[in-house]
Short mmCIF file of C-alpha atoms in Angstrom, two decimals:
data_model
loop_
_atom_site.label_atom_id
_atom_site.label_comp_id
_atom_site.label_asym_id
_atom_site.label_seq_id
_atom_site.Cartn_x
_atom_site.Cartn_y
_atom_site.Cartn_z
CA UNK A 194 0.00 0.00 0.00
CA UNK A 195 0.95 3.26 -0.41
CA UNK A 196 -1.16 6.90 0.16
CA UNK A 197 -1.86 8.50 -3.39
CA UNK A 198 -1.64 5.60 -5.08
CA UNK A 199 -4.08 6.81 -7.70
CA UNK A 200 -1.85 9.42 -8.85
CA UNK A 201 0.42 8.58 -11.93
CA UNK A 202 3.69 8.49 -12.14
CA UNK A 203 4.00 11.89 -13.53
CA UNK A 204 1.58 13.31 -11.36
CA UNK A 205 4.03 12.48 -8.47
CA UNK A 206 6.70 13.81 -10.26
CA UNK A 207 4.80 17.25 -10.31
CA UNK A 208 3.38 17.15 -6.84
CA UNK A 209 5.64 15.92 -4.73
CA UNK A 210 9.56 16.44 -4.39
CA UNK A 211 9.61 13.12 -2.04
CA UNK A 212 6.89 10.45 -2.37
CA UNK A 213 4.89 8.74 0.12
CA UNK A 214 6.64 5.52 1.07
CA UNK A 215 4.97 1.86 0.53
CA UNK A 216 3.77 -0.11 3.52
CA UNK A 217 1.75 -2.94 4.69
CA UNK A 218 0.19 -4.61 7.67
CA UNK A 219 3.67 -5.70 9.05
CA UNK A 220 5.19 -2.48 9.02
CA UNK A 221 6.71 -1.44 12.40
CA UNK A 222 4.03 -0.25 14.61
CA UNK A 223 4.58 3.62 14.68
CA UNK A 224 4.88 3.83 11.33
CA UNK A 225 2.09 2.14 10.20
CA UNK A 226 0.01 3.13 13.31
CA UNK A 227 0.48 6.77 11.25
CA UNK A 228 -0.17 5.42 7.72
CA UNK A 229 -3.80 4.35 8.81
CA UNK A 230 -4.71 7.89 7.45
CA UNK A 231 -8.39 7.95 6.52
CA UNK A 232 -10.07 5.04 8.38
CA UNK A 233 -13.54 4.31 6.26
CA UNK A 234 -16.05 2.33 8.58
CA UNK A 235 -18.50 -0.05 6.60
CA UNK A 236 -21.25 -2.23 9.04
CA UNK A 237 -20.48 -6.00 9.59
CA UNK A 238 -23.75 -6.51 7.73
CA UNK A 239 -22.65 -5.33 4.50
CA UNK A 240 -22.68 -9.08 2.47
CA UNK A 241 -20.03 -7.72 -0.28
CA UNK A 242 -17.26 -6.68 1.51
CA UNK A 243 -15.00 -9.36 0.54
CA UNK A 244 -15.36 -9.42 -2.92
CA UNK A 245 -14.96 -5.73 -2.87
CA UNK A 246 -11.29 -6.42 -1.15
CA UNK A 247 -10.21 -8.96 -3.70
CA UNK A 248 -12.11 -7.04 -6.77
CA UNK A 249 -10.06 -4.14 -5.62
CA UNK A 250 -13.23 -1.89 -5.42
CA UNK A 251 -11.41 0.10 -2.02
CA UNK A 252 -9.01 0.49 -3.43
CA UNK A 253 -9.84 2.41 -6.69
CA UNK A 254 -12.74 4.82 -7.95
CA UNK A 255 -14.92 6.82 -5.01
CA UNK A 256 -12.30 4.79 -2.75
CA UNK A 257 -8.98 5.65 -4.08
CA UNK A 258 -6.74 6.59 -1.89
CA UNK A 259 -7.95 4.16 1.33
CA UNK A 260 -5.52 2.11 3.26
CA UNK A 261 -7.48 0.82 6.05
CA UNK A 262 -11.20 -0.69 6.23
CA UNK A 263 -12.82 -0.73 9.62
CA UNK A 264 -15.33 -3.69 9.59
CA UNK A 265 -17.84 -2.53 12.76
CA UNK A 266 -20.14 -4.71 14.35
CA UNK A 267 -21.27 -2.14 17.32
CA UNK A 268 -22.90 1.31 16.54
CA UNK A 269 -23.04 0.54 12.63
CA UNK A 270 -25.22 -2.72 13.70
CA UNK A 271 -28.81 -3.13 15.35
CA UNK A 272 -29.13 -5.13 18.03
CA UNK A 273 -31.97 -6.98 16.43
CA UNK A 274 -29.50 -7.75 13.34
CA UNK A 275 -26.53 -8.35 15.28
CA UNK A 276 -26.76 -12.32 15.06
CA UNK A 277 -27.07 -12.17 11.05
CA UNK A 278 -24.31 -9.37 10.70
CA UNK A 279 -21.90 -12.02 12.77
CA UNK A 280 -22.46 -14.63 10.98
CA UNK A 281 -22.11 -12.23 7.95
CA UNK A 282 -18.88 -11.14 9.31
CA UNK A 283 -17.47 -14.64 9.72
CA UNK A 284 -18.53 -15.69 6.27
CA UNK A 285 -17.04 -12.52 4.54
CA UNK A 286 -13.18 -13.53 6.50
CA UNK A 287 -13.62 -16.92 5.48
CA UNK A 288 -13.96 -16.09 1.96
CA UNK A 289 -10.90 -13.39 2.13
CA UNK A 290 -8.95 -16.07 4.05
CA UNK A 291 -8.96 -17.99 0.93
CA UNK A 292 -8.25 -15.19 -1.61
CA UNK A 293 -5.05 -14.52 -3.27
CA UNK A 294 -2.53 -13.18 -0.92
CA UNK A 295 -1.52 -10.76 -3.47
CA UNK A 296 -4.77 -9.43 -3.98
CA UNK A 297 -5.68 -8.93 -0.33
CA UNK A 298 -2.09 -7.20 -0.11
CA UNK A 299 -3.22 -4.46 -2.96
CA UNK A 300 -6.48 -3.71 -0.77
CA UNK A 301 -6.41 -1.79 2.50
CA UNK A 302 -5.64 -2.89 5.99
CA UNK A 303 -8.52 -4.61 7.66
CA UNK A 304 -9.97 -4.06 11.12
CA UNK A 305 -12.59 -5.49 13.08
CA UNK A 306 -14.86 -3.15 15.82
CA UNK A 307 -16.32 -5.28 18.13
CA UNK A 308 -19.04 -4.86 21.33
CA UNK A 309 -17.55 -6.82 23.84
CA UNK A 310 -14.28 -8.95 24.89
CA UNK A 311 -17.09 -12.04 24.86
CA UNK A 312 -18.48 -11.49 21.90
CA UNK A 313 -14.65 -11.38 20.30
CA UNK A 314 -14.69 -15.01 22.03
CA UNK A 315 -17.83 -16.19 20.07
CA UNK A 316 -16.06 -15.18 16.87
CA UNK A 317 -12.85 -16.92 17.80
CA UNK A 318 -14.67 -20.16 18.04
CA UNK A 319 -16.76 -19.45 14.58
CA UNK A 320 -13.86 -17.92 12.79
CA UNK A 321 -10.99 -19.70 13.86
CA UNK A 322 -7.92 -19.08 11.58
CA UNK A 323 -10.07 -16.68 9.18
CA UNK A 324 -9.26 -13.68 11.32
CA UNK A 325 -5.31 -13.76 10.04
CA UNK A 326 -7.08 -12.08 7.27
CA UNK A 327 -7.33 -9.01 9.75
CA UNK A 328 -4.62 -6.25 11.11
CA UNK A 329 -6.45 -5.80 14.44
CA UNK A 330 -9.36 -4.82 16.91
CA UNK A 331 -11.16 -1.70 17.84
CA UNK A 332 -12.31 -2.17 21.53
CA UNK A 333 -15.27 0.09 21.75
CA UNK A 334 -15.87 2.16 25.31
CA UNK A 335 -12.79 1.09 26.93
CA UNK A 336 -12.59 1.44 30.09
CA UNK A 337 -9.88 0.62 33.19
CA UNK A 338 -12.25 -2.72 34.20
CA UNK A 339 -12.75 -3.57 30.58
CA UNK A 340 -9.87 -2.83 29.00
CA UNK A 341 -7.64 -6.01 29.89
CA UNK A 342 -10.48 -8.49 28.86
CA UNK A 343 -10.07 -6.97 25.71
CA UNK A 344 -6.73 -7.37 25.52
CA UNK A 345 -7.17 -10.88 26.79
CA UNK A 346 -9.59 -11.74 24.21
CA UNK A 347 -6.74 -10.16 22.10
CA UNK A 348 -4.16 -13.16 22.83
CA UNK A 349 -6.91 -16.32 22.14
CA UNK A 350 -7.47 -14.36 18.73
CA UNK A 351 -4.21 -13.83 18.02
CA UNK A 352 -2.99 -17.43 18.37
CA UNK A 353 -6.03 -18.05 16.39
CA UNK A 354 -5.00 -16.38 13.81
CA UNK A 355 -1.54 -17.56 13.75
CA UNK A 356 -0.49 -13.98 14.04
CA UNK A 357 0.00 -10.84 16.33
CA UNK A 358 -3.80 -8.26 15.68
CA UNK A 359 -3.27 -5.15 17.18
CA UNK A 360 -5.47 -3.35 19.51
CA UNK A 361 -7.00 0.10 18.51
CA UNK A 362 -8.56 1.28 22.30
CA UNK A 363 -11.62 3.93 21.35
CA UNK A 364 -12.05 6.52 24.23
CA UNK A 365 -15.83 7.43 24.09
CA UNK A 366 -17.54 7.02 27.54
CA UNK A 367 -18.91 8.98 30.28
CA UNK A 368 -15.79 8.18 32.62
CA UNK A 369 -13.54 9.68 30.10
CA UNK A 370 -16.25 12.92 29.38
CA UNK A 371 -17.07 13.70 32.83
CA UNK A 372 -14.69 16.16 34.86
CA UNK A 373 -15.10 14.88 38.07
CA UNK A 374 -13.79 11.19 36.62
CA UNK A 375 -11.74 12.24 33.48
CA UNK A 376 -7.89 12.75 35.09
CA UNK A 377 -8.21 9.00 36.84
CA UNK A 378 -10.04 7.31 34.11
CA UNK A 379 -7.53 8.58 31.34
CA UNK A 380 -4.45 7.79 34.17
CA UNK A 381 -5.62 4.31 34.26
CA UNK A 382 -6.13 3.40 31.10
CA UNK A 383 -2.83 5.11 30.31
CA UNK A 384 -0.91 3.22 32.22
CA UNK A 385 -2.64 0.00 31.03
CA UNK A 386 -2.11 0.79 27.71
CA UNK A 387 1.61 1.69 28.26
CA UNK A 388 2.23 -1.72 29.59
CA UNK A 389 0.66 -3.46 26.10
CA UNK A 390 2.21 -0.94 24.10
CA UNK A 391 4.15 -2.59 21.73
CA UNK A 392 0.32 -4.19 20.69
CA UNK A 393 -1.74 -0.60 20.27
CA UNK A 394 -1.90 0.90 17.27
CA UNK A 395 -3.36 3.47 17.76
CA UNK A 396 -6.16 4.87 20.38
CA UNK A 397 -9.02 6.35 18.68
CA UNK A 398 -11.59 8.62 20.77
CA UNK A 399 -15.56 9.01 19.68
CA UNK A 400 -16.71 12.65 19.69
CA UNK A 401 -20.36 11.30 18.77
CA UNK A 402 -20.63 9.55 21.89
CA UNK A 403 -19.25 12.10 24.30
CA UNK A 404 -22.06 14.71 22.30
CA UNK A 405 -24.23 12.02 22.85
CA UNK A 406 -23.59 12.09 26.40
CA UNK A 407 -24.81 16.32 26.90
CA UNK A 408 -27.33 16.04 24.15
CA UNK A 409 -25.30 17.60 21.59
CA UNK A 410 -25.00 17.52 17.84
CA UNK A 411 -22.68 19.84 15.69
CA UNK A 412 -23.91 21.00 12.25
CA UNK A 413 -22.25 20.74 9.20
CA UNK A 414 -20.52 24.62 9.54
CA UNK A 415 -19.21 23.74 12.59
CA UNK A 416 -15.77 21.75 13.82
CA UNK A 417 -15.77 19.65 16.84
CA UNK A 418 -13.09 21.90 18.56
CA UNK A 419 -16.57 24.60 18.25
CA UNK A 420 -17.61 22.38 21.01
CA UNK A 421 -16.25 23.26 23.86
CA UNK A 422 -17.29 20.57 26.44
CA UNK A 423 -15.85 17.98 23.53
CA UNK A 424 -12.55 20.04 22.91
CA UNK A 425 -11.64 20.00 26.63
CA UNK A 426 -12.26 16.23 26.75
CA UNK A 427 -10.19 15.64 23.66
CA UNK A 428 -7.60 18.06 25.06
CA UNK A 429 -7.05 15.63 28.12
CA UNK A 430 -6.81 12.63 26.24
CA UNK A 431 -4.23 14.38 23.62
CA UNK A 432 -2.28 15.48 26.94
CA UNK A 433 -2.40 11.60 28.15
CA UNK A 434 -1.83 10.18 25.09
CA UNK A 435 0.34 12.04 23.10
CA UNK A 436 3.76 12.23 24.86
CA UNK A 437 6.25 11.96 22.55
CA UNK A 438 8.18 9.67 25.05
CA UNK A 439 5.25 6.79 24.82
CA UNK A 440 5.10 6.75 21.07
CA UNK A 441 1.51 6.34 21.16
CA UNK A 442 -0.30 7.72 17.74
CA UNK A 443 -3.97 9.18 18.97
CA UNK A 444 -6.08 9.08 15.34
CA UNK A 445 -9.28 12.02 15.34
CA UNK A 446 -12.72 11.71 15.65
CA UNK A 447 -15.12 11.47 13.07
CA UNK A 448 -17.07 14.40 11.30
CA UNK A 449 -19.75 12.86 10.29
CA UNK A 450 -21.62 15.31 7.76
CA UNK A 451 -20.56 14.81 3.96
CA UNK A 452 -21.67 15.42 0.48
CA UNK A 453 -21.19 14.39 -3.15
CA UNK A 454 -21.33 15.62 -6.46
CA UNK A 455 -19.62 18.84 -6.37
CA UNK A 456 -17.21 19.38 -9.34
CA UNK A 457 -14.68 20.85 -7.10
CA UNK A 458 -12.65 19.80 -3.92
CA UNK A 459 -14.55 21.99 -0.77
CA UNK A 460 -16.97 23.40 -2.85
CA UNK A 461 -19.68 22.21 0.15
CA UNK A 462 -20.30 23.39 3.62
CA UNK A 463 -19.58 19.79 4.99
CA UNK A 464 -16.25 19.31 2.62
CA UNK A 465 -15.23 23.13 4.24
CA UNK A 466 -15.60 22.33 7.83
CA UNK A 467 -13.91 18.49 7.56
CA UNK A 468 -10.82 20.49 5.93
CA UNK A 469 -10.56 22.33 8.65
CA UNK A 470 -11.09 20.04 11.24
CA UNK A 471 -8.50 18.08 9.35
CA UNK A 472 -6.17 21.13 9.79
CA UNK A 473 -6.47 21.99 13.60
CA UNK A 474 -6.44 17.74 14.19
CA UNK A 475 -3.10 17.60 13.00
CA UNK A 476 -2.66 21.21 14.59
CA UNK A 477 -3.36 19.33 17.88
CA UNK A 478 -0.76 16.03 17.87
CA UNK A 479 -4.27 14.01 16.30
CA UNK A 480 -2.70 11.62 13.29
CA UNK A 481 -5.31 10.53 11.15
CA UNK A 482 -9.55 10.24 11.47
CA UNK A 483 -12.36 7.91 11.51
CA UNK A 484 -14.25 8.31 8.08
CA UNK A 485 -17.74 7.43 7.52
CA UNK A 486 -17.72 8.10 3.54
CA UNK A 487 -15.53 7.72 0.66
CA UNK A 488 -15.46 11.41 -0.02
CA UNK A 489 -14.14 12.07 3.15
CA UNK A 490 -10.89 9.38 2.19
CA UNK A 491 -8.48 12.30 0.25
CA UNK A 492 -9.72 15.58 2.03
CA UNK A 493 -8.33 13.39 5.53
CA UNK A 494 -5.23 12.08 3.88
CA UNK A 495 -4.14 14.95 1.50
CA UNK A 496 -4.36 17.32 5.06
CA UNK A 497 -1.38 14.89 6.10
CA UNK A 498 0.86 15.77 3.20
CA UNK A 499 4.21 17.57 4.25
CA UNK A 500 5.66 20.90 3.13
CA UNK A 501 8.48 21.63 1.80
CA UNK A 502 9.43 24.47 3.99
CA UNK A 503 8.21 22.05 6.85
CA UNK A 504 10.53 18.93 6.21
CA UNK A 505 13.25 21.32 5.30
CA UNK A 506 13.09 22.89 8.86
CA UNK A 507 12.75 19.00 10.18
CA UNK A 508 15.59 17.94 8.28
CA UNK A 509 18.19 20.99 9.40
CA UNK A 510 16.84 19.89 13.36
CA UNK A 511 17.63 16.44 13.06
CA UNK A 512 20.72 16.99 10.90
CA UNK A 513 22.46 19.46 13.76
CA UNK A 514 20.91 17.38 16.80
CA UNK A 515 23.88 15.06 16.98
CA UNK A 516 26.58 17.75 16.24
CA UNK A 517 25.03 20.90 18.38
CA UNK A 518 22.10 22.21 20.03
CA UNK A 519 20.86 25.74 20.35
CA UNK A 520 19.52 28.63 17.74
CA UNK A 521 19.29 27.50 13.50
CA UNK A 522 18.31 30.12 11.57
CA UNK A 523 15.32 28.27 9.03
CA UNK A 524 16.42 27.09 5.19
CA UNK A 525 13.90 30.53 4.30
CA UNK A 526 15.17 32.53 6.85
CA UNK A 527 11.90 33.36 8.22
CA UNK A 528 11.50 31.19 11.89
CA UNK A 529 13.52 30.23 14.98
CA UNK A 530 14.72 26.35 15.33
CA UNK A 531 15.90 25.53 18.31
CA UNK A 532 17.18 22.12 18.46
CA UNK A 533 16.17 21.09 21.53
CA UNK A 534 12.38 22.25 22.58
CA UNK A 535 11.84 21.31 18.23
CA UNK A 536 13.28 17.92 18.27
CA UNK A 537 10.56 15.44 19.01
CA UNK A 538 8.43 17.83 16.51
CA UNK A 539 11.39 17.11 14.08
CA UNK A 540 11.19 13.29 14.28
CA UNK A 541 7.18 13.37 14.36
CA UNK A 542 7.26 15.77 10.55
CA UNK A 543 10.20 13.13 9.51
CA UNK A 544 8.11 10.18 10.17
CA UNK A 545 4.59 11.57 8.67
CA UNK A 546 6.71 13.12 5.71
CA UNK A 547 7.90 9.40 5.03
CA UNK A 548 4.71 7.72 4.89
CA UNK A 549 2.31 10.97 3.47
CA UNK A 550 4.91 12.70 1.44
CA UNK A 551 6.61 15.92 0.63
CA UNK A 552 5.18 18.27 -1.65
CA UNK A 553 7.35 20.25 -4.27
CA UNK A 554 7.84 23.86 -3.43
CA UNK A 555 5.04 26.29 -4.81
CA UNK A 556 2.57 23.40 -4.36
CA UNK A 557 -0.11 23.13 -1.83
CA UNK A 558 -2.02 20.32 0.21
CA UNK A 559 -5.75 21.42 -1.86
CA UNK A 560 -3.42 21.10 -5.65
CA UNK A 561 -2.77 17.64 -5.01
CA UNK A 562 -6.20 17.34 -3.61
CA UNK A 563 -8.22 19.19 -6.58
CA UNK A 564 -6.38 16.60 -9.01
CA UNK A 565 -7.18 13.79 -7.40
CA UNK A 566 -11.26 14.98 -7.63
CA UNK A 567 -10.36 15.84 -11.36
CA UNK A 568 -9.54 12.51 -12.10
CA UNK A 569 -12.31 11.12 -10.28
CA UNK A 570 -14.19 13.17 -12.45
CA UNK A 571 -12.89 12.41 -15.59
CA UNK A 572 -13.29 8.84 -15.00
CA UNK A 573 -17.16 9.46 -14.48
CA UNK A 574 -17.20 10.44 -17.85
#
């Protein structure tokens, strides 16, 4: 896999002075905890989803661009059709499981959301060696007292499928919302999740759940950080999360207003607001989002793309670090570097330049964004 892979050859060459790097599912764990990018959700009941793996349907047309496929079998399923979309689920991996390896390879990562750490046993039992087909496991409303089942539940399907799954922890409940239980909630799983580090692949919060929680629903003009009571919750979790001494990667929350049709790249409310978001997620330390629609795949991952003035300041940081510390005038002469205070910055633009790219000078995130919708476009025709 590889971000962009639907541009050409000599649309790289144009856009970007160093191109997003390839990857796959056993990539080191940092890096590829980054590369998730744009993570599209799709209900377990969906009865095509295989097909559309080995077909290579995600991976091309209204899905270019997406590198990891979140199979959910919690909020996208009703309880009354829960049974079916297991079974569903269980089917759709067996099928995969016996697909070429080199197709499944071409298609994006694959993740399964679950409800609970027993219903993850149930699907051991049923699926058996069928979930090697995955990457790992969204744990939904984790909490300190739930959060080691899961992980439990984690090993058994792990040596069932003859392979390490990752977890991906989702933040989203009234523990971690509330004030008065926030700091030792977020402490606890913290340090639960630093002691099964090597194993998380990212923690992923749910701002639709926490609105939930006071009633609340943004419209499509607005961001989440427009939210206050949300903002201050994701704030914490950023400031538990996203030491740059733990190496965890904390992906953003989903916007989940979108629209289709327009001939042009944020030429809608809802395309305006997620490129923003986008911009004050990364802003924050946030490294990628939960997507509930194909059009929201490139706006998410093209907001991830590298400057050049950027990487050049990252570069001249990391370059001097070994040899000397204090004051670098910038490559454009226009900011302070300081090696020290910039240095974890420095490695975090190094690493997200390697897997999302860097752009060619004079070019911007939205020109690389506005071609990819023009070849969409074209291809429509």
């Amino acid at each position: 896999m590889r971000h962009f892979s639907g541009l050409t050859d000599s649309d790289l060459k144009t856009f970007f002075k160093y191109y997003p790097a390839e990857f796959n599912r056993d990539t080191e764990r940092e890096t590829l905890g980054l590369a998730l990018g744009a993570a599209l959700y799709t209900p377990g009941s969906r009865v095509d989803f295989a097909q559309k793996i080995v077909s290579g349907d995600y991976s091309s047309g209204a899905f270019s661009g997406l590198t990891t496929l979140i199979v959910c079998l919690e909020d996208a399923v009703a309880d009354t059709e829960l049974e079916t979309a297991e079974q569903n689920v269980i089917g759709e991996f067996k099928k995969l499981a016996k697909a070429n390896a080199e197709q499944l390879a071409a298609g994006p990562a694959l993740f399964l959301r679950i409800r609970t750490p027993e219903q993850l046993e149930k699907l051991i039992k049923q699926a058996g060696h069928a979930l090697s087909v995955l990457t790992g496991i969204v744990f939904p409303k984790c909490l300190p007292a739930t959060l080691p089942l899961f992980f439990e539940a984690l090993d058994r399907a792990s040596e069932a499928a003859g392979r390490g799954l990752y977890a991906l922890p989702l933040l989203e409940t009234k523990e971690v919302l509330y004030s008065e239980s926030r700091e030792q909630t977020l402490a606890e799983l913290h340090e639960i999740m630093k002691s099964e580090a090597y194993r998380v692949l990212t923690v992923r919060v749910g701002a639709t759940d926490f609105s939930s929680l006071y009633g609340l629903r943004r419209p499509a003009e607005r961001t989440i950080y427009d939210v206050h009571i949300i903002r201050d919750c994701l704030t914490a979790i950023l400031n538990r999360f996203n030491r740059a001494e733990d190496g965890f990667t904390v992906s953003g929350p989903v916007y989940e207003h979108f629209s289709g049709g327009e001939r042009l790249w944020l030429s809608s409310k809802p395309e305006q607001t997620l490129w923003e978001e986008v911009q004050l997620d990364v802003l924050n330390g946030f490294k990628g989002k939960t997507c509930i629609h194909p059009s929201q795949i490139s706006i998410v991952n093209a907001g991830h793309i590298v400057s050049l003035e950027t990487f050049e300041d990252a570069k001249l940081i990391l370059n001097q670090s070994s040899k000397r510390n204090g004051v670098l005038q910038s490559p454009k002469r226009n900011k302070m570097n300081e090696v020290k205070p910039h240095l974890s910055w420095a490695k975090k633009i190094a690493a997200q330049a390697e897997v999302y790219g860097v752009l060619n000078e004079n070019y911007q995130q939205i020109d690389v964004l506005n071609h990819i919708r023009a070849n969409q476009l074209s291809n429509q025709y």
